[in-house]
GROMACS .gro file of C-alpha atoms in nm:
model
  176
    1UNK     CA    1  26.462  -0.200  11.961
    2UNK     CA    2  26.450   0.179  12.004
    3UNK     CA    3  26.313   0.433  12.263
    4UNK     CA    4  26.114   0.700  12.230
    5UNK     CA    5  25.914   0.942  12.412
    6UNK     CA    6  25.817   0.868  12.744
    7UNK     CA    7  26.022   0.600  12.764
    8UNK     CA    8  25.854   0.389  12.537
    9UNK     CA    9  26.071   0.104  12.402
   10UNK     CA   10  25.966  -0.110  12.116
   11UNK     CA   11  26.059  -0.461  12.046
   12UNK     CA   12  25.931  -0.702  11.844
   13UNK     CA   13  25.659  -0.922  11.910
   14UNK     CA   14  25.615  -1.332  11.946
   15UNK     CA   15  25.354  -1.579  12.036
   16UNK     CA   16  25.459  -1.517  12.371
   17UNK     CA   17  25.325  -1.185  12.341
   18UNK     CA   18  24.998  -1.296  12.240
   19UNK     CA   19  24.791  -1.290  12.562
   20UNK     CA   20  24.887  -0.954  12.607
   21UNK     CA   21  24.795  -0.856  12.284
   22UNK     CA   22  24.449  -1.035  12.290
   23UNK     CA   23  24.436  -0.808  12.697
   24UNK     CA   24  24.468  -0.479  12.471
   25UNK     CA   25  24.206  -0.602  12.288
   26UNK     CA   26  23.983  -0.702  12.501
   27UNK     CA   27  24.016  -0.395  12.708
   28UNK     CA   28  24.019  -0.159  12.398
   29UNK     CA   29  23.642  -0.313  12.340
   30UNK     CA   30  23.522  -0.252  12.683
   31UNK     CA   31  23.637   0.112  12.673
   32UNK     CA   32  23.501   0.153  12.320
   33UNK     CA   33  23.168   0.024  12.452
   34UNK     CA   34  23.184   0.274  12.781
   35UNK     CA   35  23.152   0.528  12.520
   36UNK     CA   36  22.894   0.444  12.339
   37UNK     CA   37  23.087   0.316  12.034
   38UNK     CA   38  22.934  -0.090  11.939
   39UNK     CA   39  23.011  -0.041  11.616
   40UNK     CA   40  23.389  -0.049  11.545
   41UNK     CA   41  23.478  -0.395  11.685
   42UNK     CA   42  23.149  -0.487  11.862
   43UNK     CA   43  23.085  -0.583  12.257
   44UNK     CA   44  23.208  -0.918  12.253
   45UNK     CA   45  23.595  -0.926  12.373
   46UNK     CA   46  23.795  -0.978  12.104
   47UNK     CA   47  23.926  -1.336  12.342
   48UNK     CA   48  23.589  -1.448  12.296
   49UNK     CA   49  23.523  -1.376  11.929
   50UNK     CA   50  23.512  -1.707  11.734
   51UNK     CA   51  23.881  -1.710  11.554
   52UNK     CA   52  23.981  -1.392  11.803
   53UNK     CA   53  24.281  -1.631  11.932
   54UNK     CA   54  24.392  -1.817  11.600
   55UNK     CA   55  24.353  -1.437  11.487
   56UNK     CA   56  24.619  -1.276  11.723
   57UNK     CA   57  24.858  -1.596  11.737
   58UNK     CA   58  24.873  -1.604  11.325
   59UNK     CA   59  24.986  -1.219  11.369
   60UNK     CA   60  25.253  -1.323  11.601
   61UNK     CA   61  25.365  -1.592  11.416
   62UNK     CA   62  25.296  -1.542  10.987
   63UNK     CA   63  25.355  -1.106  11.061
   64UNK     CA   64  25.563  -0.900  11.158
   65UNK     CA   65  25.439  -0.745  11.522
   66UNK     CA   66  25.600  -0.534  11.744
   67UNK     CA   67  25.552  -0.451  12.059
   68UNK     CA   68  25.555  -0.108  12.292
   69UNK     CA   69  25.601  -0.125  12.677
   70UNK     CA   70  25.673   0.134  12.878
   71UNK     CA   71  25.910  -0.059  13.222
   72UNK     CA   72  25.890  -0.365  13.146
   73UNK     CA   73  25.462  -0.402  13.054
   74UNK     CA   74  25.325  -0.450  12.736
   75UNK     CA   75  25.160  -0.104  12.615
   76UNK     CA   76  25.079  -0.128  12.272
   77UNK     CA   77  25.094  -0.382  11.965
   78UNK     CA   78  25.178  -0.277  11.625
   79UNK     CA   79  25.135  -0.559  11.327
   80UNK     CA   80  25.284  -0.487  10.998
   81UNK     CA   81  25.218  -0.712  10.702
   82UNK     CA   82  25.283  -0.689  10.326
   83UNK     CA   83  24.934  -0.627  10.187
   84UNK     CA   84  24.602  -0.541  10.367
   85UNK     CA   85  24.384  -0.809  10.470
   86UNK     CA   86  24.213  -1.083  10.191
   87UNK     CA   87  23.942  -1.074  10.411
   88UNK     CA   88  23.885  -0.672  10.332
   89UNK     CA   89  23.772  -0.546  10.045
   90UNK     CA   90  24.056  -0.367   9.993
   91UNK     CA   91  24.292  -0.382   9.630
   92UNK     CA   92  24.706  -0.414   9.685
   93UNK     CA   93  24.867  -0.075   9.619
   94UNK     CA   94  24.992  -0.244   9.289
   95UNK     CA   95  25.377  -0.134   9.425
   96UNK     CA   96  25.577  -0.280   9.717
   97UNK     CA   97  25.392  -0.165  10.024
   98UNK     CA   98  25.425  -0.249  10.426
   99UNK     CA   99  25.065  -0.240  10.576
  100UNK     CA  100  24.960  -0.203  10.936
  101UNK     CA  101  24.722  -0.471  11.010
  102UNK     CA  102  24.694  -0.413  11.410
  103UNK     CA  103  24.747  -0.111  11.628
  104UNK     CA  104  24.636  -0.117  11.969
  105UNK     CA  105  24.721   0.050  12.280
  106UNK     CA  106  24.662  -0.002  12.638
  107UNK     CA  107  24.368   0.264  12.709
  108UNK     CA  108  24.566   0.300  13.078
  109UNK     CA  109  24.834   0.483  12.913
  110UNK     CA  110  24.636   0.698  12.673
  111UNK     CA  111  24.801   1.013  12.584
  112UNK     CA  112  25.188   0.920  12.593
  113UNK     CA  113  25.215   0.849  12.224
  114UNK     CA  114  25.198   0.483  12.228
  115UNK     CA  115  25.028   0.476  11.875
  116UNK     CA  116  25.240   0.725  11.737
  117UNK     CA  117  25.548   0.568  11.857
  118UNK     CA  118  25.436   0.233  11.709
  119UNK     CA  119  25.334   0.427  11.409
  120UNK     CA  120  25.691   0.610  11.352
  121UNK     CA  121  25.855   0.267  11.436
  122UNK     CA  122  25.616   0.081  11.069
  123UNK     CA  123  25.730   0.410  10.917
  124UNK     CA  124  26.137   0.359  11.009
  125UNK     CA  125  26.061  -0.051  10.931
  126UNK     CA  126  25.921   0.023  10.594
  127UNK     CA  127  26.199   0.291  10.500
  128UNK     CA  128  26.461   0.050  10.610
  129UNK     CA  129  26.318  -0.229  10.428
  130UNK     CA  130  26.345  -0.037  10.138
  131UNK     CA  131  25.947   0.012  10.089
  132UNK     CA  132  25.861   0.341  10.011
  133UNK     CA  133  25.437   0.315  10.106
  134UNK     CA  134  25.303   0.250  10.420
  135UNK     CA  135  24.914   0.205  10.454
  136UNK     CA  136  24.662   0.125  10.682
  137UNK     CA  137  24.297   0.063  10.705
  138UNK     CA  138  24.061   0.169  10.964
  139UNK     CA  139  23.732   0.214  11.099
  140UNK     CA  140  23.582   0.586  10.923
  141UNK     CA  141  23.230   0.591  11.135
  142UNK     CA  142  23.172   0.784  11.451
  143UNK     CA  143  23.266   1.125  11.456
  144UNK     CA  144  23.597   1.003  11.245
  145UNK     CA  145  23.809   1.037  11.500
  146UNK     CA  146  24.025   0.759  11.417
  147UNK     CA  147  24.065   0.863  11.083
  148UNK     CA  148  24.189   1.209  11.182
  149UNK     CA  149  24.416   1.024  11.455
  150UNK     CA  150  24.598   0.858  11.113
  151UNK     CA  151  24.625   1.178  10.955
  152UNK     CA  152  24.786   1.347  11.239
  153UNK     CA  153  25.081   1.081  11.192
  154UNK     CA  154  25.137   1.147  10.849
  155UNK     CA  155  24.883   0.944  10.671
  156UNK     CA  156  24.655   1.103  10.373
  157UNK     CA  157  24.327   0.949  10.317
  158UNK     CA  158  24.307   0.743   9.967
  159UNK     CA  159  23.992   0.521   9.961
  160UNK     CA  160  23.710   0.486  10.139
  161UNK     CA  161  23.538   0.127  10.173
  162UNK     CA  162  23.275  -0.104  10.346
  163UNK     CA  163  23.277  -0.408  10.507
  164UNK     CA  164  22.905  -0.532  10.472
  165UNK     CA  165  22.761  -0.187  10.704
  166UNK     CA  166  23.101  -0.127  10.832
  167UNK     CA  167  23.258   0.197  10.719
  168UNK     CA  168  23.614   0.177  10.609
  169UNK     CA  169  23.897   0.423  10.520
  170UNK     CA  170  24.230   0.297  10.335
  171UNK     CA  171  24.516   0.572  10.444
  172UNK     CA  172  24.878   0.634  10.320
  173UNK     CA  173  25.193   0.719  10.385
  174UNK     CA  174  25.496   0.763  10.193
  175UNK     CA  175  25.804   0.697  10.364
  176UNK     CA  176  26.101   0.697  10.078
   0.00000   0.00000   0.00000
């Protein structure tokens, strides 16, 4: 556990933590979709999504997730794993690596850092694990905001990917 700005304090996560989790999501969808943006993670809620639930339980359970809040709530969700996905068409880093697999925040607390808290807390995990590379994988389409969002935390851009029509960027980070 640690705090950080704005009185963030992370934890980590559970099952127990699941339903709010799956809330971030589902709530991260609707205000992607107020904006125009359908093609990141769709319109359904990610609840509703056929495997959405098994989805967010196995991170709570088979991961390693941790969890923001800011007095008491639930703010953000942070999943760190030791490869990317085998459902992405993404290669292992071929050395030890710590990869985020979820980051999420509660849109009703944008701008206090939540992500970049969560962010600095995979960085301190992998360091103190003894990992030196931290990556993540994202959605590149749009104007590539998300991207740049990952780049202003210390990540550099290695290789970009698809998913069927869905854009993809791998980013890095070294932590040692």
């Amino acid at each position: 556990m640690n705090d950080t700005t704005h009185g963030i304090r992370i934890r980590r996560g559970s099952l127990a933590d699941a339903p709010a989790v799956l809330d971030m999501l589902d709530s991260a969808v609707a205000w992607m979709n107020e904006r125009g943006n359908t093609e990141q993670w769709g319109t359904t809620p990610y609840s509703q999504k056929p495997g959405g639930v098994a989805r967010v339980e196995r991170y709570m359970t088979e991961n390693t997730p941790y969890l923001a809040e800011l007095a008491g709530t639930s703010v953000g969700a942070l999943v760190l794993d030791s490869g990317p996905s085998p459902h992405m068409p993404i290669a292992p880093a071929g050395e030890p690596e710590r990869y985020v697999r979820l980051l999420v925040s509660d849109r009703r607390h944008a701008g206090l850092g939540i992500g970049a808290a969560l962010l600095a807390h995979a960085a301190e995990e992998t360091r103190r694990a003894g990992v030196d590379l931290l990556r993540v994988d994202c959605w590149a389409g749009g104007g590539g905001e998300l991207v740049a969002f990952y780049e202003r935390n210390g990540f550099i851009r290695t290789e970009g990917f698809r998913s069927g029509t869905w854009p993809g960027q791998v980013l890095a980070r070294r932590v040692g």
